[in-house]
mmCIF file of C-alpha atoms and ligand atoms in Angstrom:
data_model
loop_
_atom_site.group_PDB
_atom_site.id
_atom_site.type_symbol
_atom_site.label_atom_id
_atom_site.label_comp_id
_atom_site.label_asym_id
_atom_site.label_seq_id
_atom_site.Cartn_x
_atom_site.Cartn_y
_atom_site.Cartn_z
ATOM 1 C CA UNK A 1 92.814 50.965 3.956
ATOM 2 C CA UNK A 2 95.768 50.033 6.017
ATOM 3 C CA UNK A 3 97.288 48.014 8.679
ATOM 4 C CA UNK A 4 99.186 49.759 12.191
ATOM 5 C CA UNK A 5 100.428 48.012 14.965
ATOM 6 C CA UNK A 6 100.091 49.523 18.134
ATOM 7 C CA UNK A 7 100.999 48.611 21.730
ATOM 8 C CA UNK A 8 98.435 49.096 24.115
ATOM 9 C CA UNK A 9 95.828 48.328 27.243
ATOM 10 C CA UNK A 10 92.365 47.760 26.731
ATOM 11 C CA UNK A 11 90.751 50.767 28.983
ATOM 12 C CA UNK A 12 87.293 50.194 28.357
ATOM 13 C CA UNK A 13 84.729 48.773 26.011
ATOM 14 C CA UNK A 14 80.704 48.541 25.195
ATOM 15 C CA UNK A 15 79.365 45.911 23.484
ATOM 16 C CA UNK A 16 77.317 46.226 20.352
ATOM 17 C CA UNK A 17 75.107 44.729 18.097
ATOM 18 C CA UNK A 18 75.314 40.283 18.920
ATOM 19 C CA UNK A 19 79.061 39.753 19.235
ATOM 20 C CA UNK A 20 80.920 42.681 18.676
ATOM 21 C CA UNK A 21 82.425 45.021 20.928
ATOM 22 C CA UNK A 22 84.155 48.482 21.127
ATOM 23 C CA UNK A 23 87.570 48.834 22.332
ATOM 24 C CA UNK A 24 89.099 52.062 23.781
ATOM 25 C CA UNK A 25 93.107 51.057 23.945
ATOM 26 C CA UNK A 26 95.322 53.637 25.660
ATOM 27 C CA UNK A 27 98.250 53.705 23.464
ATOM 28 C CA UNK A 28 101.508 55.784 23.216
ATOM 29 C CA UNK A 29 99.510 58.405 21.149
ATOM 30 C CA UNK A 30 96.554 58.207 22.931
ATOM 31 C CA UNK A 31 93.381 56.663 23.665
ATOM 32 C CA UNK A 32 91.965 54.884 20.412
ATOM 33 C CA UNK A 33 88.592 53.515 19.845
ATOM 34 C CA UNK A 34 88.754 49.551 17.673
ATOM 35 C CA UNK A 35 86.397 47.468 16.657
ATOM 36 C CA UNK A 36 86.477 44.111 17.762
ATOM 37 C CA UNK A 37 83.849 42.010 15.439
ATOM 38 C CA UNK A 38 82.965 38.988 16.536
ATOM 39 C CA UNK A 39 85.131 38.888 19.703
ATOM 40 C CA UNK A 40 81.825 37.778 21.968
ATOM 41 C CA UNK A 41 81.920 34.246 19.881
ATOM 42 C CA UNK A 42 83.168 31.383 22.050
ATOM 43 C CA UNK A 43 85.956 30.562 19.402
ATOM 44 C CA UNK A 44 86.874 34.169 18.684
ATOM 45 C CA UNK A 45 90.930 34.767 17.874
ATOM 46 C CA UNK A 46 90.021 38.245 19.081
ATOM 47 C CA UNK A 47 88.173 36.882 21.785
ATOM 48 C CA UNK A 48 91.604 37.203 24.777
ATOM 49 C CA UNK A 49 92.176 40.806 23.773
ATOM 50 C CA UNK A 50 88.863 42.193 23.723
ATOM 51 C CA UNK A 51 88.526 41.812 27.957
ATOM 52 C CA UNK A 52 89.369 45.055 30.873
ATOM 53 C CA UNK A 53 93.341 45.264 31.400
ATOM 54 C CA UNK A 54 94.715 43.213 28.459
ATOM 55 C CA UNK A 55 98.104 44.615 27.369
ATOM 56 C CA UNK A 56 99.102 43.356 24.016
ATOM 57 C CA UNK A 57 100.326 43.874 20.510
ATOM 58 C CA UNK A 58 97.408 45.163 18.245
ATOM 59 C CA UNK A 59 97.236 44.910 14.637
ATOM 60 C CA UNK A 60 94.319 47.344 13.394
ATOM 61 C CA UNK A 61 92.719 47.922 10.274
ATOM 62 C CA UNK A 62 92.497 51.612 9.545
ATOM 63 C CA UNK A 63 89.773 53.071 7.061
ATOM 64 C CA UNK A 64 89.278 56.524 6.923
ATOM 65 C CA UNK A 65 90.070 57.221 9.977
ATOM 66 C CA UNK A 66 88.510 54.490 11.916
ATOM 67 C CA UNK A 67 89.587 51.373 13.403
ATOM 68 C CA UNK A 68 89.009 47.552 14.029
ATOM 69 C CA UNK A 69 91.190 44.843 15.260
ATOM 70 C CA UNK A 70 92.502 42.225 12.873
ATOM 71 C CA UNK A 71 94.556 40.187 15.082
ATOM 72 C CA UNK A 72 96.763 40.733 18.550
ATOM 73 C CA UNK A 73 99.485 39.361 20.609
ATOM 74 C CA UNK A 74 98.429 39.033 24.348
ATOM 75 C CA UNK A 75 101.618 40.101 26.022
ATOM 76 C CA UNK A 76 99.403 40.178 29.675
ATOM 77 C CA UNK A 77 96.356 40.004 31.000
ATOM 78 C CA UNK A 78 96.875 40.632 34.202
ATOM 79 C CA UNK A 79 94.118 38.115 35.212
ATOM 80 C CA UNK A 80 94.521 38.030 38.945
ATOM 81 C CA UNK A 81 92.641 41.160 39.187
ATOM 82 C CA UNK A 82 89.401 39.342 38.069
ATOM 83 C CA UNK A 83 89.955 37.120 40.896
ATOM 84 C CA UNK A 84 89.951 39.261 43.737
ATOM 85 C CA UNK A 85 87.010 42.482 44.487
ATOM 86 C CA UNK A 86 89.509 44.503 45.820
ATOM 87 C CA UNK A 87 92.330 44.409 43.583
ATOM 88 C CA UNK A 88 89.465 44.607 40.854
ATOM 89 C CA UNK A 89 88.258 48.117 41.779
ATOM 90 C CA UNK A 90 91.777 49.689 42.449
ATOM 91 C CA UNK A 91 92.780 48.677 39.052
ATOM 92 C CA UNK A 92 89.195 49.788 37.787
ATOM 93 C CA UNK A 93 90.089 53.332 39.333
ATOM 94 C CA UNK A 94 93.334 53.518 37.554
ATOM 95 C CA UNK A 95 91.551 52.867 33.790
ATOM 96 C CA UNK A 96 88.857 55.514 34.811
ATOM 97 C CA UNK A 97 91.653 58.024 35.738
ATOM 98 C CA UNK A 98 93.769 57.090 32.483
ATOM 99 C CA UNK A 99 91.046 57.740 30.651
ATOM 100 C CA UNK A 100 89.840 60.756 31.625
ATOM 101 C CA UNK A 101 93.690 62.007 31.443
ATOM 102 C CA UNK A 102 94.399 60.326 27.965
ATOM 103 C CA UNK A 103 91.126 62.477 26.445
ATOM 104 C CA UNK A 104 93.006 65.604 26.643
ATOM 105 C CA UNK A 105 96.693 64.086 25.562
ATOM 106 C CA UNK A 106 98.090 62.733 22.439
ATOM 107 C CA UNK A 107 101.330 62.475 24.111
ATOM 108 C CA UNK A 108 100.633 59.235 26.641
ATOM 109 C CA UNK A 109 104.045 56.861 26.936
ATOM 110 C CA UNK A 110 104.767 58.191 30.648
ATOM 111 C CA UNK A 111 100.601 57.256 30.814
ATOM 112 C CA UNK A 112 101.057 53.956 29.094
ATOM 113 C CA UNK A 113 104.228 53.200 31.563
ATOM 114 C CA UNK A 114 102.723 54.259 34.480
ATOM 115 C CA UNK A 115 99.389 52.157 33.901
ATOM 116 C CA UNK A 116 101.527 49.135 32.929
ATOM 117 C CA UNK A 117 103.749 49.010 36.072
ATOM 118 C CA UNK A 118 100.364 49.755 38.443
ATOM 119 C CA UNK A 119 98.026 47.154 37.058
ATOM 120 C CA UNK A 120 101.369 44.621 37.399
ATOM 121 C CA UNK A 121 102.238 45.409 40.863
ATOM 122 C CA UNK A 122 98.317 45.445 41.737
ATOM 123 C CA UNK A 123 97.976 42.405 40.216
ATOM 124 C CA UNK A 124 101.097 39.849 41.417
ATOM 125 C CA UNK A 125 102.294 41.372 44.618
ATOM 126 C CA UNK A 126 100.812 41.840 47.726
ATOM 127 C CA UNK A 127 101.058 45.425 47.826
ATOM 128 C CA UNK A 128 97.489 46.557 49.385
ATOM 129 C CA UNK A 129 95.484 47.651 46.060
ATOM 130 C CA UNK A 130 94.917 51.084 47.459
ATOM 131 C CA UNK A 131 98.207 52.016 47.811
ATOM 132 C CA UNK A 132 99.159 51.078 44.510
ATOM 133 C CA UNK A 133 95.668 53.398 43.120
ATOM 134 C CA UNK A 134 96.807 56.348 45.259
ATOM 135 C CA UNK A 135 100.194 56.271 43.607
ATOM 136 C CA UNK A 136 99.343 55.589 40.347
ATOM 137 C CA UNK A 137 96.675 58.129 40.678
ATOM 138 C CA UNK A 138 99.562 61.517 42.238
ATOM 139 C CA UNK A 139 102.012 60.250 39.571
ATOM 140 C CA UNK A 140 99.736 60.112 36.285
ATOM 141 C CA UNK A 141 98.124 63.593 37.243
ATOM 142 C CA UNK A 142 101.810 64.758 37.407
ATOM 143 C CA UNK A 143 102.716 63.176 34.344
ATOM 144 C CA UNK A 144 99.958 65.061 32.486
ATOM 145 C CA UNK A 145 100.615 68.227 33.780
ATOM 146 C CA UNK A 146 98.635 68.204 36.777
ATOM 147 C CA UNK A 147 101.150 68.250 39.915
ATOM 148 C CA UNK A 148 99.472 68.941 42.663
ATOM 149 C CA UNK A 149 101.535 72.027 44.626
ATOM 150 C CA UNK A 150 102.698 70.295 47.636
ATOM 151 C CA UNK A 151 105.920 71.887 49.090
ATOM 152 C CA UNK A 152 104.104 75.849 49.071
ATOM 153 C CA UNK A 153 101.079 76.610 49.767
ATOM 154 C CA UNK A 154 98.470 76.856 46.644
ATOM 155 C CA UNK A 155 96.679 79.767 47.471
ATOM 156 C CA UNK A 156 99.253 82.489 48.931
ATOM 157 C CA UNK A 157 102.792 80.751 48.303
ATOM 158 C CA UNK A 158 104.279 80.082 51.446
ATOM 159 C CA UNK A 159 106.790 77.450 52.329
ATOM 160 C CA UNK A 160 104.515 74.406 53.827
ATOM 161 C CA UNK A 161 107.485 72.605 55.798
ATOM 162 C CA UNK A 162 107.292 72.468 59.264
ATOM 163 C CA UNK A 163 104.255 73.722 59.529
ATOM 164 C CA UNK A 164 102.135 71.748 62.023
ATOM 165 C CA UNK A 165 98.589 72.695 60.502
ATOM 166 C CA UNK A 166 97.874 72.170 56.877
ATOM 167 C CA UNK A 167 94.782 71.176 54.483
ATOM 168 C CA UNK A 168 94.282 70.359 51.044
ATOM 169 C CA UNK A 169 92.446 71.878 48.645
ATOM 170 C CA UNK A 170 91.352 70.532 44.804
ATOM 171 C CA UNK A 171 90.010 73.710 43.353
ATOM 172 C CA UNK A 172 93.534 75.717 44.470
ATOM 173 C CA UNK A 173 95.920 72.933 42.911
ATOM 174 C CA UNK A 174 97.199 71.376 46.166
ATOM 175 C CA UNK A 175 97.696 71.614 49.978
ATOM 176 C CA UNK A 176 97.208 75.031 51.667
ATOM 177 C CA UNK A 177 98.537 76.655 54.888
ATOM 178 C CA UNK A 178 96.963 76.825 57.688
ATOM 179 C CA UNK A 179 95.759 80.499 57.259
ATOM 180 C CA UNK A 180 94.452 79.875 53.947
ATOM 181 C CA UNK A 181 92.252 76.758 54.838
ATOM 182 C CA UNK A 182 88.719 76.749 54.694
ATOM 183 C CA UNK A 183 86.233 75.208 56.809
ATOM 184 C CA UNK A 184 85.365 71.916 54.273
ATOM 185 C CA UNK A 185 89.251 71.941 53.236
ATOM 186 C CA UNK A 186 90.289 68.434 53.264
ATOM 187 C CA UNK A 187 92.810 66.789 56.220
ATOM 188 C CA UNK A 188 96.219 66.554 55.622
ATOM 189 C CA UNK A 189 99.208 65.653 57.843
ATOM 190 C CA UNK A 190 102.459 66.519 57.159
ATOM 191 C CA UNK A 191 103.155 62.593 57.517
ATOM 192 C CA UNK A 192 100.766 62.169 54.472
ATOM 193 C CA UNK A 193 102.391 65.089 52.445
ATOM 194 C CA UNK A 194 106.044 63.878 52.912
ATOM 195 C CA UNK A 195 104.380 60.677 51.540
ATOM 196 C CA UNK A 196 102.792 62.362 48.157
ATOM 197 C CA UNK A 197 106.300 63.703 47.720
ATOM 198 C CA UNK A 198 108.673 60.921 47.828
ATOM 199 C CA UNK A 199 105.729 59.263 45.494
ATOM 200 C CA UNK A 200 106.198 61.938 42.706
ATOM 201 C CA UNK A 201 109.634 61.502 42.637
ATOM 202 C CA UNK A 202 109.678 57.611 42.412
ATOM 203 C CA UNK A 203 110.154 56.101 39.072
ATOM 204 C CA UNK A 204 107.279 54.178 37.221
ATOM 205 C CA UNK A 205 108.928 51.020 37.925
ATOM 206 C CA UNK A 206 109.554 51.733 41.515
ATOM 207 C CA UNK A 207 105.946 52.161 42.871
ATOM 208 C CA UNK A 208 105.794 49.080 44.716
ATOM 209 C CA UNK A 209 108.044 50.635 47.099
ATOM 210 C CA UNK A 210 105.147 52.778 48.644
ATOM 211 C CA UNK A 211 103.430 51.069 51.569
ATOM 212 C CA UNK A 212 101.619 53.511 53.261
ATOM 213 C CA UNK A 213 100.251 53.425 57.221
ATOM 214 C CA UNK A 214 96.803 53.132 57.556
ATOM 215 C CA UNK A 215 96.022 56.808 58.684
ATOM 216 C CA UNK A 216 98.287 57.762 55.607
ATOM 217 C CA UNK A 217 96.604 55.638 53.078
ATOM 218 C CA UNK A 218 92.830 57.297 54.300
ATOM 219 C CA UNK A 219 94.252 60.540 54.248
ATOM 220 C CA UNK A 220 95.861 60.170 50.510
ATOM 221 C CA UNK A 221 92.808 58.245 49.434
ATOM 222 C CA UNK A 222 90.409 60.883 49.981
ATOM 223 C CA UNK A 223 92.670 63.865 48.762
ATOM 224 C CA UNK A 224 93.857 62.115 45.548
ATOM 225 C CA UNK A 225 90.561 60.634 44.613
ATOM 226 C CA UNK A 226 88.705 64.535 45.349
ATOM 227 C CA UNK A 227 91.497 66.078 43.137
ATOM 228 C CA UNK A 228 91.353 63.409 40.041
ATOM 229 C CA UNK A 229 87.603 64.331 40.270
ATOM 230 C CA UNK A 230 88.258 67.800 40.397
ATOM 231 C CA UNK A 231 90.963 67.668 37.571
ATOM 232 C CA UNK A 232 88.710 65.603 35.240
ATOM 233 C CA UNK A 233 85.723 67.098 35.772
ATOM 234 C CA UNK A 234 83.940 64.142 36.413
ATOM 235 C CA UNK A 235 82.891 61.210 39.050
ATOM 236 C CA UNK A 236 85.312 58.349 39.860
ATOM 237 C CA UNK A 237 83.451 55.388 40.844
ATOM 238 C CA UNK A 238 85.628 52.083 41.440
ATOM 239 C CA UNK A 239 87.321 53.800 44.697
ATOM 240 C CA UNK A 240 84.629 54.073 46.610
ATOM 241 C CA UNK A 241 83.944 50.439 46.229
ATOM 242 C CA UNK A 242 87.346 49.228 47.464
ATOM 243 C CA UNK A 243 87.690 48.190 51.128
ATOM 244 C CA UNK A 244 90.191 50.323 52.898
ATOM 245 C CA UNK A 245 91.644 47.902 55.367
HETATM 246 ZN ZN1 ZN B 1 98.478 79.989 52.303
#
């Protein structure tokens, strides 16, 4: 048996038996599952750290190979998402995509950053919630290897600036020309692709900087929520519940 400390946000959990509950914590190294007995109890120590969001210091037991939490340091708990729907499901969106990117990926501190910076801006600016899940969203896919092609086309190669007429398509990695559309391809202006690009360069810490136009922020919404899904092989549920206006 021994002791780690890990830094890390609670991504997830399921409760269990009376009062226990089962952390996943995306850490540097990856998503980890903990144990947190007892945390449902009103006078739980572990009680603060076992909730959606929490960033803190954990101290974990580790026994052959599994985990449970012996104490942690709340560092933030971002709590003004549980105040308000919208800001809720954006940051929602962001755990479902960092965990469905963390499965595959031991390697996670550009993850971790990323998720950290998102849920703060999301949280304590006014920054409209979907911009902040559409960024978060084109810049974690690119930090796990999943950049979306966006300057040539991703079926034949050609250069995709100034071209009037584009599209974007999920299975082919990114936006297409116009010849290499097809009929269900997805809408994309070259407003909204100049906007995807000046995201992927921006640093972690700079992502409150994107405030998008309304026509902009549809657009992105759509094509970054149908390639996450695409990417991770599975349904994302929070955006659909966030108001768009
Ligand atoms: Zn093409």
């Amino acid at each position: 048996m021994s002791l780690v400390t890990l830094s890390g946000i609670v991504t997830r959990y399921a409760n269990y038996k009376d009062n226990d509950r089962m952390l996943t914590i995306l850490t540097e190294q990856g998503s980890i599952g903990a144990a947190a007995r007892g945390c449902r109890r009103p006078n739980s120590q572990l009680l603060p750290c076992s909730e959606l969001f929490v960033y803190g210091e954990f101290v974990l037991f580790e026994k052959q190979g599994k985990y449970s939490v012996n104490a942690c340091d709340v560092r933030e708990s971002f709590y003004p998402l549980r105040q308000d729907m919208d800001r809720f499901y954006a940051a929602a969106h962001m755990l479902e995509v960092a965990n469905g990117l963390a499965e595959d990926g031991a390697n996670c501190g550009e993850l971790l950053r990323l998720l950290y910076y998102a849920l703060t801006y999301t949280a304590y600016t006014d920054n409209h919630p979907m911009d902040m899940a559409v960024v978060f969203t084109a810049k974690s896919l690119a930090a796990m290897g999943y950049t979306p092609s966006i300057t040539r086309c991703a079926c034949c190669g050609d250069d995709l600036r100034g071209l009037p007429r584009m599209g974007f398509e999920p299975r082919a990695g990114g936006a297409v020309c116009g010849g290499c559309m097809a009929p269900d391809s997805l809408k994309i202006t070259p407003l909204s692709l100049e906007a995807l690009r000046r995201m992927l360069n921006l640093a972690a810490e700079d992502m409150r900087k994107v405030v998008l136009p309304q026509q902009v922020r549809e657009e992105l919404r759509r094509v970054m929520l149908d390639y996450s899904e695409h990417v991770l092989e599975r349904k994302l549920r929070s955006l659909a519940q966030l108001n768009n206006n």
